[in-house]
Every structure is written in C-alpha cells, then in structure tokens.
Amino acid sequence: MKKKILLSLLVVVSIYSCEKEFLDNDSKEYATAQQLADLASSSPEALLTINSGVESGQYSFLREFSTNFEDTGSRHDDYGQMSINLGLDLMSNDMVQVQDHWMGNYYAYRGRTQDFSTTRIIWNFYYSIVNNVNSIIAQIPEETTVQDLIYLKARARGLRAWSYFNLVRIYQYTYQSNPSAAGIPIYDGEDINVPSRAPLEDVYALILDDIQLAYTNIEGYSRTSKETINKAVIAGIYARILLETGTDYTTCATMAAEAKISGLLMSSTQWISEGFSDISNSEWIWGSDINGESSTIYASFFSHASSLNAGYAGLLGIHKTIDKRLFDAISDTDVRKTAFDEAEGYLNYKFFDFTFFEGDYVYMRVAEMYLMEAEALARGAGTDAQAAKVLYDLVSTRDPNYTESTNTGQDLIDEILLQRRIELWGEGFAWYDMKRNGIALERDYTDSNHTAFGRDNYSTTASEFLFQIPIAEIENNLEINIVDQNPL
Amino acid sequence: MILTLFMALIVQISFAQQKTVSGTVSDENGLPLIGTTVLVVGTSSGTTTDFDGKYSIKAKAGDVLSYSYVGYATQNKTVGSASTINATLQPDNTLDEIIVVAYGTQKKEALTGSVGLVETETLEKIATSNVVQGLVGKVAGLQVINNSGQPGAAPTVRIRGIGSINASNEPLYVVNGVPFQGDITSINSNDIASFTVLKDAAAAALYGSRGSNGVIIITTKKGTKQGLTVNLDVSTVYTTRGSKDYDIIKTPGTYYEAHFLAVKNLLINSGETTKNAALIASQNLIFDNAGIGYQLGYNNYDIADDQIIDPLTGKVNSNANLLYNDDWDDFLFNNSLSSKTFLSINGGGDNSKFYFSIGHQNDQAYTVKSNFERVTANMSIEQTIKENLTIGATMNYAHTVQNIPDQGGYAGAFTWTRSIAPIYPVFGYNLDGSPVLDSNGGHVYDYGDGQTGTPQIRAYASFANPYSTTLLDIKRRTTDNFNGNVFLKYDFLNDFSFRYNLATDIRLRQGVSYDTPLGGDAFGVGGRSTSTSWRNSTSTHQQLLTWKKSFGDHNFDVLLGHENSEQNYVFLNSQLTNFLLPDQAVLDYGVVFQSTNNNEFDYTVEGYLSRLNYDFANKYFLNASYRRDASSVFHPDTRWGDFYGAGVGWRVSEEEFLNGSSWLSELKLKASFGQQGNDRILYSDATTQGVSGLTGRTDRNYIAYEDQYEVTNSNGDIGLSLKYQGNENLTWETSNNFNTGIELGLFNNRVTIDAEYFQRKVSDLLFNVPQAPSSGLPAFPDNVGDMENIGYEATIYADIISTTDLSWSVNVNATHYKNEVTKLPQGQPSIENGAFQLEVGKSQFEYYSREFVGVNPNNGAALFYKDILGDDGEPTGNREVTEDWTDATEYFIGKSALPELYGGFGTNLNYKNWSLGVSFAYQFGGYGRDNTYIDLLSGEGGENYHNDIFNTWTVDNTDAKLPLVVPNNDLNYYSTSNIRLIKSDFLSLQDVNVSYTLNNKQTSKLGITSARLYVNANNVHLWSKRQGYDPRLSFTGLNSDTNFSLVRNITIGLNLKF
C-alpha cells in the first residue's frame, strides 16, 4: 500500500519533469538568427530572400522617423537621410532658418559637438546601414554563381560606399587637404576591422574598392523601383566620390555622363510645380516613395522644408529661406528664381507637396550628373568648351535666356559651382561643396538676412567644419579616446 | 442571491444528548466573542458561539468544556450542576505568530531569515487601488516609489536596494503560494489576509530563480471555522493634488517681463548695448522682425505688440489692459469624489470553510477624464473529503476599466500646465480679445497653429491642446483578470503530506486609443484609432512533498518539490485613420490602414526544490534549502542554475541562564547566507518593464541568446534589420546574500527591536553593455561584473501604554545601505550609464557630470571645471575653469542618488472606542536631479519660467547665484551639470487615520457585531527642499516633467461586521 502511494507520487512528479522542449521557445516577436539560418539553409532562393530583406530594410530605414536607437523617439529632427540633407544645407551659406526650433541645432552649429543628439543621429544612422549591409556581404559567398546574389552583393557594396563616403566628409576635412588625417572606424564585416580612426586614405580605399566592385558586378541588373539602387545610382555615387577626391576627373566625368542618361531633365514648369515630391519624375534616379503608411507626418522633410505644407515651416513659420546673395545671383529670367519670394522674406517654394505629408524623397537626380560632368570636364577631364556645353544643356532648361558660357578656367568652374548651388539648393550638397572648395561660412555681412542665432562666420579650416564624434563612441570604443576627438 | 446560497452552506451543527449547557463567551473587555469554538473534551461534540457570543451544547456533568479562540488562551471548564457556564478569555501573548513563508508557513521564532510583515490593519487603511502604493515607509528595507498619481498605476518596489543594472529590479510576487505574473492592482486590499516581504536568501532562496530582488508574498483571505462573519465596508474618497506645484509664473504680464529679460540677455551677450538690447527685445517680443530667432506670437493686452514692455523699466506698460488669461489648471485638473464598496462573508465548519467577497471601486483622478473602476470577486473554498484528503480552490476575479488620457510629451496635463507660458489660452481669442466662436456660438479651442482658435502661432507646442484632446479622445483600457488556484492535499503515513497546486493567471485586455479628428495631431488625418487586444496567461504546477516528524526535542520539516511555469502572451492591434464619427472609435468606422501588429512570446521556467527546517527544543534552528532552476531566456547550455540558502537561529532567551528574566522576554540571534538568481534581462532600449508602445513588443528580452531582426515593410517588400544582438553565453545573474540579525523582546514583548545587517553581492550582472555606435549596434547583453549593497536596517516597536481603555504604541524603521560596483569586464574601466557611470569602487548611483562652479559676475556665464591636459593628451591632475559647457570635463562629483537613510515612523493611539494612527515616511542624505526646475529656467520658446528667473544674473543683478538665462538655453549654462542636483531629503506625512468603533449592546441588538466609522487621509503633506520637487516620485530622485503628481485621498468610510 505504502509503496503504491509512493509510486503514484513519483508518477505525478515526473509528469512535468524536465523535457527539453518545455524550455525551448520560438521567438515570435523578432525573427531570430536561428530562424533566418534555418530558412537560408532550405534553398539558395531563401538566402536571397533574407538578404534582399536586409537590403530592403535599409531603404525603409532611409526615410524612417527616429532612426537613432539612443533616443526614445521624440526628436522631430530625426527622419532619416532627408533630415541630414536639410540639416547640412542649413549649415551652409545658402539657407536660413528664421526661428530657433527643430533643425536649429544645425543652423546654429550647436549640433556638431559631441554631446548633441545631432551628431549621434548622423553617426548612428550611417553605421547602422553599414552594419546591416556588412551582414549581406558576409553571408553571400564570394564564389556564388547565382546572378541575383551577385547583384545583391554589388548593391550592398554600393550602399556601404555611399554610407562611408557621407560619414567621412562630415567627420573630417577633405581627402585632398590631408589624406593621412584621422578618419572614421571602418568595418567590412569580413577582414577589415579598424575600430580606431582609420586614416582618410584607408577609408577612401575601402570606399573606392566597394564602388568599383559594385559598378562592375551590377552590370545587367534591372530594378523594379527607384527605391533600389542600380547601375546608374552606383555610377552617380562613384562620380560624387571622385569629384571629392579629385584623383580621377576622367572617370568622374564618365560616370556622371553614364548616370545622366538614366533619366531626362524635367521641364522648367515641372521644376517649379512638382519637381521635388514625386518619385515618378523623369529626372529622379534614386529616392523614396512615401505613402500614408510610411509618412512620418510632422517629423518629415516637407514639414520642415515646405512653406506650403501644414507643418513646422508652412504652418508654424519655422521657414527655411534662401540667402539673399544667392537669390540675387540667380538670373531674373531663370525659372528657379520664382521658387523664392523676396517680398516674403526669401521664402522658398521649391519644396512642397499636395498631399498630407506623403511627398516622396529624392536622393539623386539627373541635374546633379550634368553639374558633376561639367565640373569634372572643367577640372581637367575635358576641355572648357565641353564643360560649358554640358552646363548649357542643363541651365538652358531652367533659364530660356541662358547662353552657353564663354568662361574658362576657374571662372568657368565658379560658374558651374554657382549653378550647383542654385539647382541643388536644399538637397544636401551645399555644405559638402563649401568644404570641398574652401568656401568659408559668411553669414554676418551687410544686410544679411541670416537669423541672429546662426549669424556667424567660420573659415573652412575652422573646427566648426568638423562634426565631433559622438560621446557614446568615445566612451564605448576602446580604440578612440578623447584625445582623438575632433577639436571643439 | 449568491449570498443566500452561502448562508445555506453553513451547516447546522447537530447536538448530542444529555443536558444542555449554555452561556456567553466574552473577551477581557466583556465584549462577546463570536465564533469561539466550544468543545466537549474527549468527544467529537462541539459548537461555536453566535453573534452575541452565546452558545449552547449538550454535555454531562463532569465533562470538560474547552473554549478556544484565535489570539486567546484556551480555557477549560468542568461541567457541574449549573446549566449556565460563562467564560471570559484572556489574550494569549505567547501565541506563536505564524508567518507565511516560501512554500508554507513558519512560526515567527523559527525564522532564521529576514522577513517583513505588513499588518492587516495597515492594509485595511489603504485607499489606493494598488495595495503596494500604500506601503511607503511601512516596512524596513522596502522602498515603494509611487511614480504616478494615476489611479491604478503600479509603483516601483525595491527591496534592500538595487540588485541589477539592466535587468529588472522588481521583486517577485507570490500570490497564494504561486509566483504571480498578473497585475497586483487586480487584488483588492480588503481581500488580503497577509502580506509578507522576504528580504534575504534564507527566506527567499526557495524561489531561487526569481527571488533575487526579494519576494512579496500575498495570501488572500480564506474561510475560518468560526461560524459566519459578514464584513461590509463602504467609503467615499475625496481626491486632491498631493503636493504643490513649482513656483511658476501665473500671469501674462510677469511672463512677458521674464521673456523680455531673456531676450535682452541674449542681445547683450551677442554684443548689443544694454539700451539697444532692451529696445530690440521689447519691439520684437511678439513678432521677430529683427531676425533674433525667437518670438512669442500672442499678445494678451489691448496694446500694440511692440509696446507691451517698457524697455526702460522692463515692466509691462502701465497703459496695458489684460484681455484674456485662461488658467489651464482650472480645466485640466479637478478635485473628485470616488466610492468604494466591499462585502465579504467568511465562515465554515469542521470540514468545509469558505470566503466570498465582492468589491467595487471607482477612483476618480485629479486630472480630467482619468479614472479607474474595478469590480473584484473573490472566492475561496476548502473541503475536507476524508480525514487525510483536502481539496480547495481560490478564485480571484477583477474587472477593471481605466480611462488614461495620454501623459507623454505635450499631452500630459502636469507637463502642460507647468510648461506652457501663461500667455497661451485654452480657447481661441480674436486680436481684440473677443472669443473666437464656431458656427453654433461655442467658444473654439485654441491649438496655437493659427488655423483654429487664436489667429496667431504659439511658440510652444502648436497643434496641441491637451484639454480639448483629453475631452475628445477616447483612451480606455478594459481588463479582465482571473487568478485561480486549486490544490489537493493528501496526508499519509502519519508524517507525510503531499500537496498539488495548480494556478492559472489570465489577463485579457481590450484597449482603445482614439485621437480625435476634431483637433490636435490627428486632425490632419481625420482621427486615428488603435484597437488593441492582448492575452497574458500563466500556468504553474507545483508538486510538494513534506515530511514532518519530531523525535523528542528534535523537530524536522522536510520539503521536496517540483515546479514548472509557462507564460504565454499574445498581442494584436490595428491602427486606422480617417474616421466617420468623432465619438466612435471602432475600426470599422475608419478607412485608411496604418498598421497592424501581432506578436507573441512564451516564457517557461522549471525547477526542483528542497528544504530542511530543523529545530531543537524550539531553541536552535536550522533552515536549509536548495533549488535547481532553468529559464527559457538563456541558451540550453547555460540555462540551469543552482541556488541555495541556509540559516541558523538561536533563541538565547530560551536558555536557562536567561529564562525567567523579568525584562527580557525574547532574544534571538540569527544568520543566513544564500544565493538566488535573476533572468530578467531587459532590451537595451527598454524604458519600462512590461509591454508597451504601439508594437506590443515586450521590454523584457525572452530569447536573449539569439540575434534578433526586426521585420519591416519596405513598400511591400520584406525588410530586415538587425535590432538586438544575442549572447549564447549569457547566464543567470546571481545574488549572494548574507544576513545577520538580532530580535529582542523586552518587558513581556512590550518593546521589540529587530536589527539586521545585510550584504547583497550581485555577481555576473546582467547588463546591456553599450557598444561603440560604429559597430552598428547599441548594446550587447552580457554578464558584466559584480556589485554589492551593504546595509543595516532596524525596526523598533513599543507599546508605551497598554491599558484596557488607553493604549499607545509607536514604531520606527530605518534602513541604510551603500552600493558599490566591485568588478567590471576586463579592459572596460568604466561604462557610461545615463547620469551615472559604472566604475569599480564607486556606487552605481554616484553622479558623474560636469561640475558647475558658480557664476562669472562680469557676464553671468556659468563656470565649469575642465581638466588641464598634458602633452600626452592625458589629464595632468590640475583643472581650470571654463565658461564653455561643451568643453567642460565630467567628474564623479561625490554625490549619490541613494539616500543615506530611509524609512518611516508612526504611532497609534487608542482610547476606548477611538483610534488614531499617524505615519510618516522619510529619506535623507541623497541627491536628486530636478530637471523640471532647470527646464523652467532654460527658456525654450513659449515655455514658462520659474519665478527664480528674477534671481538670475542680469546686468543689474551681477552677484546672482544662478547664471544668465537666454532663450533656448543657447549658451548651455543650464545644460546637464550638478546645477540640476538638489538634496532629495523629504519628510512626508503619509497617512492619518481616525476611527470610532461601536460594539455594544445596542449594535448587537441590531445584529451588528461592530461598527467602525473611519477617516483616512494619505499623502497629507510633504516637506522637501523645493516647492514642487517631489523626491518620492523616483527611486533616484529624478524629477522629470512628465511625472503625474501624487494625489491626496481622504477617505470617509463605515465598516460593519455582522
């Protein structure tokens, strides 16, 4: 009897004894590496599916609100690539912010210092992309013969080159000024792992290696949407890189010319009425398609940049206006001048959108290719006449009275650079161009229309033209110490 | 209806033959004792006394009657010739206090560990819907932080300090013997029979895996064998704000003067002459025509925009008349009345016992449209089937409905009323000051966006009007909480007992969050509604085998057991925009799809446990326990952990050399050591513990060993992004606890002193180690280092006066502890951790920040310290002063967020039928960060100022202690430094209770055993370092703008016992 009782007790106890399955739970909140590995091993197509997923994830990341994992999602000046584009333009001579508000950290040059969220947002944004595309590159075997995997890896390299290229220009002076200056940490997910500040020449070596491989291996690829990068985008990035390094203007011109023909310049009417909010625009090469679901509403480019949308600028009057000198420099017959309203305090009407913050974002368009090709030709890849012709092809579509330039040498280059400022105003080029061409910040001039909180002058060799590395990097990266920091 | 059913359950007791003896049993005061057990010794015959304390029983002459009642000494009387036998029972002071401990109960004197007990009288006086909220300052070593006065909000609870850094520090709740995953708010404090806090390893080790932050054991009421008692409690609660707000500017004129000052400062600072600066500042106050970068937009006066401030005096133009001045406080806050009702029935006989209760509570909050309504039903039944076989069940059900207006960001009522400049009205006004009316003649709300309401742009939070959106939004959560617990107990072979417990906890939530289409940030999208459902269920099985045996003076109590627990959580929500009706939030009325989230998690733990309790002659005690546990959070290779505890106790007072001492009634020495675990690692970006946000994903990382990718929508393609990195080697954080203490009872236990010393060493801390952002990931979960908390705590209780009519007692408790990080990973000498920094030898709560030195009298700049660097780039050890905040160095500034001492004290006074209780809580010696105060001096556009702005540096006030204020804190003088720190000392009058009890012949004629009328007030008063600064709101004294101020509840109630 006693034995029977004890026996039955043992049975009861052992019903719930430790079975392995009881403690092994599948994740149902996030996809785990194990789930992805199981899927990947099931077929070569699955490897493509997963890694294409990682790539697509980056394209949506480019337009996300709150990309920065250290903040809890309330910063309305963090909405991906376009916030950085607008922010950097707000650090140039050409754009004015009329009130201190969101984006004011850029305009007042506060955001560049190590404790500000601004520098953290930029740094984390690009490094997050690098880390994700590194995993694509690492997972796709070098010896693969699956064409789609080869294309994918090429695009991943293109994105990585683009990310490092943007970063390195923000955190150091130009390559030309000192190739051995301390750059940024580089990782390629495989053998390169330099957490310290790698010299600019090493950073650019990786960037060039990536972009060249990307360019070679993307041959033949055809994309389904302008959100994905393709050969034209890679060629455009390649041209940007070479224009910056100044090491190979010939290839630069070739690449720009190749990307140039991937689209058609928009008409002057289009330019002022619908040029910057619709990805179907013939001139757009690369962009983001924003819809009701992906819209980030008030924390978006059109909220901050458009004088007509009911956002920070359009409704609350935190306008982004044009510098009066640049405005004055635009020919009166140029249709682009009508995108600005002098009487309303140089208000811009370049950026607007008729929807409720569903305007699309542009990252690369054909006009820039004309300008790069012209500049590369003028800087030695061709003759001044060739350069002037390319410039004419662009500008004449904006200004019916424009005549082909007879300028030569530096004058011609200066003319091209002026057209760059006019054509690309607000699109994230002006500050990089100032650094590249040694154009000082000059906002405190007679009759300046710059706002007091940002009315400063700095030379391009001043520390202001460098962002400081975010403090979190210095605190948590054993290879970068406070002595390695950019000057205040 | 149900009531009658249960009445019918009270089985009538059959009587034996012979003559009938009757009588009355009363207590020492002559009051009838209801439910006294009267037994004829040696027979099975017995009865209990009725409502009047009367009994009658059949007995023979010569029989011995035994009268027993819990808390009183049993009395025997021999039946003689008389047929009436009255008995007066005396309180039994030597009664063994039975304490609920892990997996059972123990006599108080047998405890070798550290256990805190909350008396039921204390629990009964708690007005808040969450019982734990009422325990501030009540138990030594227990810190209860009420983060919010929102009704139904859960407080933060810490037992003996902080054990973890990134893992959760929440204690484990055990309800009716089973680890509880539910919501404590679902338990009605009136239903709680006992509330025990297990503080050290000897006490808590049996909950090994999850007990490292201490254990709170709650046992709900059960039936008793003492006949039938009915308890009815009805009360009304009056709710007001618990403490005053900051001394902020309340009138438009003063605000204009303050803002003028800040703008003038800015202009002087950028090179203007004082005179010009004043002129430009006054002319551009409302509209910035000078390109300063700041403007207010609104003019509340009947005078031109550039004439409001007289630039010479800095004062409002004497010709100006105020047109409007809405006070947001009047709209967003209101004092409120709530009601509480509770009824319980308790009874039983020899073989069956039951307890049944229902409760209703409707908490109206201090903020508009927020409330908490709860209906609870509690049932407990125990039935002895055979002599050795008992089954029982406890069911707790709670239905709660909460209306919770948004409190985040601009939506928060407290943030808003404090932060918005008093020039911005609730309703719209035309430029002439007349109200802006809608087509129906109604006064329209002002959203500050220039479109609706006032035709100007607010410099603060345009698009927002928390009053209108709170009224128009629908923010409701309905939750059904069910907690069921069944057991079977089988006794066999004389000394063995087997018990099987099965507990299920289920919570179902339906949430609606509707942002009105009529205004606010969903205006542009035609309204936005999110409908959320989730289900969180946990099942726990326990098989427990005990053996109890005494050999002479040797007493053994052995437990072997097995426990497993499985939690499953399913979340589903969907969000749409563009809705047909402004008051109907169901998704079928909306048209534009926004998002759907659906996810789940499972969490399983399994453990084997054992315990030995041994004592010799009730004098020497030994407790030892061992538990082996596995958690699904960790990789299969690292998921098992071994935990143990051991304690010894010696009741010195039982020794012969002390026995018979007139003054020493109890002296016990005790010591314990043990190890417990913690598997509650949070995600690196977790902000709260629990389930939060639109996505419904948990803050706890349940699969911490895996890399985790987020699946995103990339315009129809699957997007993947690595979100969290996993660590296969991650394992249990272990807490090694040593505790030693003395329990002293003097003068027949009129004075008791418990004093303890504790060491809590936490090793293999679970921590999300911040990674270099260039590595692309924020953090890596790891077991990083060790930390210890060393401290003392003491509780003193004294019955100063104890007579029949008058009694007076006082109690004090105090805790002191220090925290120190003792080990960090190789090569990482310091890890940044918010305002603090982890460094070996330092407390994890020692502030690490820029050091504010003072104000430069020449220009009002804040001065900070900065290290002088040598040629090698390393600090030379010397420092200099800088005015540039960004250039200043961060230091450990020798101030800690931890108080040196915290605790509470109180007193109870009873005179005849009157009773008065007062209790205080306190803390001293720590520092908090008062960000709210500093934000009120940093002059963000359109934000209000603290009146201290008039004490800051200006050209006319150069010896001020506070630096120059400019708009938007442009100069960083008020950015994070120790200027934000303030002593977090406080003394708080937590509760005052007054009651009058009636229990005499009149009441008993009405069938009422006792009637008690009471008034309880809590959060009565706070003394802190600065008006508005409430250090009680955060464990680290951090005051953030979004804190929901504590409320004061004054309860008037009537308690009737039948």
Short mmCIF file of C-alpha atoms in Angstrom, two decimals, chain B residues 262-499:
data_model
loop_
_atom_site.label_atom_id
_atom_site.label_comp_id
_atom_site.label_asym_id
_atom_site.label_seq_id
_atom_site.Cartn_x
_atom_site.Cartn_y
_atom_site.Cartn_z
CA ALA B 262 15.92 86.53 -21.51
CA VAL B 263 15.86 88.05 -24.99
CA LYS B 264 17.57 91.19 -23.73
CA ASN B 265 20.24 89.00 -22.15
CA LEU B 266 20.79 87.24 -25.45
CA LEU B 267 21.20 90.50 -27.33
CA ILE B 268 23.61 91.93 -24.78
CA ASN B 269 25.53 88.70 -24.92
CA SER B 270 25.85 88.96 -28.70
CA GLY B 271 27.27 92.47 -28.47
CA GLU B 272 24.37 94.93 -28.34
CA THR B 273 24.48 97.76 -25.86
CA THR B 274 22.18 97.40 -22.87
CA LYS B 275 19.94 100.16 -24.12
CA ASN B 276 19.66 98.83 -27.66
CA ALA B 277 19.15 95.32 -26.40
CA ALA B 278 16.20 96.45 -24.28
CA LEU B 279 14.70 98.32 -27.18
CA ILE B 280 15.08 95.49 -29.69
CA ALA B 281 13.84 92.94 -27.18
CA SER B 282 10.72 94.90 -26.37
CA GLN B 283 9.93 95.69 -30.02
CA ASN B 284 10.34 92.09 -31.18
CA LEU B 285 8.80 90.30 -28.23
CA ILE B 286 5.66 89.16 -30.06
CA PHE B 287 6.89 89.13 -33.65
CA ASP B 288 10.52 88.81 -34.53
CA ASN B 289 11.21 91.38 -37.21
CA ALA B 290 14.85 91.70 -36.25
CA GLY B 291 15.93 88.14 -37.07
CA ILE B 292 16.63 87.27 -33.43
CA GLY B 293 15.18 83.80 -33.90
CA TYR B 294 12.58 83.91 -31.09
CA GLN B 295 9.05 85.24 -30.86
CA LEU B 296 6.02 84.60 -28.70
CA GLY B 297 3.21 85.22 -31.20
CA TYR B 298 0.46 86.06 -28.71
CA ASN B 299 -0.42 89.42 -27.27
CA ASN B 300 -2.83 89.22 -24.33
CA TYR B 301 -3.07 93.00 -23.96
CA ASP B 302 -5.01 95.76 -25.64
CA ILE B 303 -1.82 97.49 -26.70
CA ALA B 304 0.45 97.26 -29.74
CA ASP B 305 2.79 94.27 -29.91
CA ASP B 306 5.92 96.38 -29.61
CA GLN B 307 4.55 98.42 -26.70
CA ILE B 308 3.84 95.70 -24.14
CA ILE B 309 7.12 96.06 -22.30
CA ASP B 310 8.60 99.39 -21.40
CA PRO B 311 12.26 98.95 -22.41
CA LEU B 312 13.44 101.35 -19.73
CA THR B 313 11.87 99.59 -16.76
CA GLY B 314 11.43 96.11 -18.18
CA LYS B 315 7.90 96.19 -16.82
CA VAL B 316 4.56 95.85 -18.54
CA ASN B 317 3.31 99.14 -19.96
CA SER B 318 1.10 100.76 -17.36
CA ASN B 319 -1.50 101.61 -20.01
CA ALA B 320 -1.94 97.99 -20.99
CA ASN B 321 -5.10 96.11 -20.02
CA LEU B 322 -5.27 92.37 -20.00
CA LEU B 323 -7.77 90.94 -22.49
CA TYR B 324 -7.72 87.29 -21.53
CA ASN B 325 -5.89 84.93 -19.18
CA ASP B 326 -7.09 81.30 -19.17
CA ASP B 327 -5.62 79.18 -16.40
CA TRP B 328 -5.05 75.67 -17.73
CA ASP B 329 -5.11 74.26 -14.18
CA ASP B 330 -8.79 75.10 -13.93
CA PHE B 331 -9.55 72.94 -16.92
CA LEU B 332 -7.15 70.03 -16.71
CA PHE B 333 -7.46 69.37 -13.00
CA ASN B 334 -10.34 68.86 -10.72
CA ASN B 335 -10.80 67.52 -7.23
CA SER B 336 -13.02 64.50 -7.31
CA LEU B 337 -15.15 62.11 -5.30
CA SER B 338 -14.87 58.35 -5.62
CA SER B 339 -16.60 55.49 -3.94
CA LYS B 340 -15.62 52.11 -2.62
CA THR B 341 -17.81 49.26 -1.50
CA PHE B 342 -16.74 45.92 -0.17
CA LEU B 343 -18.64 42.96 1.20
CA SER B 344 -17.25 39.69 2.42
CA ILE B 345 -18.68 36.59 4.01
CA ASN B 346 -16.49 34.26 5.87
CA GLY B 347 -17.38 31.04 7.55
CA GLY B 348 -17.15 27.32 7.81
CA GLY B 349 -17.40 24.27 9.89
CA ASP B 350 -15.14 21.38 10.66
CA ASN B 351 -14.94 20.02 7.17
CA SER B 352 -15.54 22.97 4.98
CA LYS B 353 -14.52 26.60 5.03
CA PHE B 354 -15.35 29.35 2.67
CA TYR B 355 -14.70 33.00 1.99
CA PHE B 356 -16.53 35.10 -0.51
CA SER B 357 -16.25 38.76 -1.32
CA ILE B 358 -17.23 41.32 -3.83
CA GLY B 359 -15.80 44.77 -4.13
CA HIS B 360 -16.40 47.79 -6.24
CA GLN B 361 -14.21 50.81 -6.51
CA ASN B 362 -14.45 53.84 -8.72
CA ASP B 363 -11.37 56.00 -8.48
CA GLN B 364 -11.80 59.39 -9.98
CA ALA B 365 -8.48 61.02 -10.56
CA TYR B 366 -7.24 64.52 -10.15
CA THR B 367 -6.79 65.00 -13.88
CA VAL B 368 -9.77 65.46 -16.10
CA LYS B 369 -11.29 62.36 -17.63
CA SER B 370 -8.99 59.88 -15.96
CA ASN B 371 -10.39 57.25 -13.70
CA PHE B 372 -10.13 53.66 -12.66
CA GLU B 373 -13.06 51.41 -11.99
CA ARG B 374 -12.69 47.94 -10.58
CA VAL B 375 -15.04 45.15 -9.66
CA THR B 376 -13.50 42.28 -7.75
CA ALA B 377 -14.92 38.94 -6.75
CA ASN B 378 -13.01 36.58 -4.58
CA MET B 379 -13.93 33.10 -3.55
CA SER B 380 -12.13 30.52 -1.51
CA ILE B 381 -13.43 27.11 -0.60
CA GLU B 382 -11.75 24.32 1.27
CA GLN B 383 -13.30 20.93 1.82
CA THR B 384 -12.00 18.00 3.79
CA ILE B 385 -13.19 14.96 1.92
CA LYS B 386 -11.66 12.37 4.10
CA GLU B 387 -9.68 12.78 7.25
CA ASN B 388 -6.47 12.88 5.24
CA LEU B 389 -7.64 14.38 1.98
CA THR B 390 -8.41 18.06 1.47
CA ILE B 391 -9.15 19.96 -1.66
CA GLY B 392 -9.58 23.65 -2.09
CA ALA B 393 -9.82 26.41 -4.56
CA THR B 394 -9.29 30.15 -4.59
CA MET B 395 -10.57 32.30 -7.39
CA ASN B 396 -9.88 35.98 -7.73
CA TYR B 397 -11.52 37.89 -10.50
CA ALA B 398 -11.15 41.55 -11.25
CA HIS B 399 -12.67 43.58 -13.98
CA THR B 400 -11.03 46.94 -14.44
CA VAL B 401 -11.79 49.84 -16.69
CA GLN B 402 -9.26 52.60 -16.87
CA ASN B 403 -9.52 55.87 -18.66
CA ILE B 404 -5.98 57.05 -19.11
CA PRO B 405 -5.51 60.26 -21.06
CA ASP B 406 -2.11 60.45 -22.73
CA GLN B 407 0.54 61.63 -20.33
CA GLY B 408 3.51 61.57 -22.65
CA GLY B 409 5.09 64.61 -24.23
CA TYR B 410 2.86 67.63 -24.72
CA ALA B 411 -0.27 65.66 -23.88
CA GLY B 412 0.50 65.33 -20.18
CA ALA B 413 -1.63 67.55 -18.01
CA PHE B 414 1.12 68.12 -15.44
CA THR B 415 3.77 68.80 -18.05
CA TRP B 416 1.47 71.11 -19.88
CA THR B 417 0.20 73.24 -17.05
CA ARG B 418 3.72 73.70 -15.81
CA SER B 419 5.41 74.30 -19.13
CA ILE B 420 3.12 76.42 -21.22
CA ALA B 421 3.60 80.15 -20.89
CA PRO B 422 0.53 81.72 -19.23
CA ILE B 423 0.00 83.90 -22.30
CA TYR B 424 -1.43 80.99 -24.25
CA PRO B 425 -5.14 80.39 -23.65
CA VAL B 426 -7.28 77.27 -23.62
CA PHE B 427 -9.77 78.81 -26.00
CA GLY B 428 -9.32 80.97 -29.08
CA TYR B 429 -9.44 84.76 -28.89
CA ASN B 430 -9.51 87.31 -31.65
CA LEU B 431 -6.93 90.06 -31.69
CA ASP B 432 -9.38 92.37 -29.93
CA GLY B 433 -9.70 89.86 -27.13
CA SER B 434 -13.18 88.67 -28.06
CA PRO B 435 -13.75 84.93 -28.05
CA VAL B 436 -13.47 83.03 -31.33
CA LEU B 437 -16.80 81.30 -31.80
CA ASP B 438 -17.83 78.42 -34.01
CA SER B 439 -20.97 78.40 -36.13
CA ASN B 440 -23.03 77.27 -33.13
CA GLY B 441 -21.74 80.07 -30.99
CA GLY B 442 -19.45 77.80 -28.99
CA HIS B 443 -16.06 79.01 -27.87
CA VAL B 444 -13.49 77.18 -30.00
CA TYR B 445 -10.39 75.56 -28.58
CA ASP B 446 -7.05 77.08 -29.36
CA TYR B 447 -4.47 74.81 -30.97
CA GLY B 448 -1.85 77.51 -31.37
CA ASP B 449 -1.42 76.71 -35.05
CA GLY B 450 -3.03 79.90 -36.36
CA GLN B 451 -5.77 77.94 -38.09
CA THR B 452 -8.33 77.20 -35.41
CA GLY B 453 -8.73 79.45 -32.45
CA THR B 454 -6.48 82.42 -31.91
CA PRO B 455 -5.15 83.71 -35.25
CA GLN B 456 -1.54 83.54 -34.10
CA ILE B 457 1.14 80.90 -33.84
CA ARG B 458 2.09 79.65 -30.43
CA ALA B 459 5.81 79.31 -29.81
CA TYR B 460 5.04 76.30 -27.66
CA ALA B 461 3.53 73.02 -28.86
CA SER B 462 1.44 74.15 -31.77
CA PHE B 463 -1.27 71.70 -32.86
CA ALA B 464 -1.72 70.63 -29.26
CA ASN B 465 -4.46 71.40 -26.79
CA PRO B 466 -4.45 68.68 -24.17
CA TYR B 467 -7.69 69.87 -22.64
CA SER B 468 -9.71 69.54 -25.81
CA THR B 469 -7.99 66.38 -26.94
CA THR B 470 -8.37 64.81 -23.50
CA LEU B 471 -12.06 65.55 -23.59
CA LEU B 472 -12.47 64.38 -27.15
CA ASP B 473 -10.01 61.48 -27.27
CA ILE B 474 -11.02 58.04 -26.13
CA LYS B 475 -8.27 56.32 -24.16
CA ARG B 476 -9.69 53.33 -22.42
CA ARG B 477 -8.37 50.02 -21.22
CA THR B 478 -10.64 47.25 -20.09
CA THR B 479 -9.00 44.32 -18.39
CA ASP B 480 -10.29 41.06 -17.07
CA ASN B 481 -8.02 39.47 -14.54
CA PHE B 482 -8.59 35.96 -13.43
CA ASN B 483 -6.46 34.17 -10.92
CA GLY B 484 -7.40 30.64 -9.99
CA ASN B 485 -5.62 28.35 -7.64
CA VAL B 486 -6.69 24.81 -6.82
CA PHE B 487 -4.98 22.36 -4.55
CA LEU B 488 -5.21 18.83 -3.34
CA LYS B 489 -3.59 17.83 -0.10
CA TYR B 490 -3.11 14.25 0.92
CA ASP B 491 -1.65 13.20 4.25
CA PHE B 492 -0.23 9.73 4.56
CA LEU B 493 2.00 7.52 6.63
CA ASN B 494 1.40 9.80 9.62
CA ASP B 495 4.21 12.23 8.85
CA PHE B 496 3.97 12.74 5.11
CA SER B 497 1.89 15.15 3.22
CA PHE B 498 1.62 15.66 -0.48
CA ARG B 499 0.22 18.80 -2.00
#
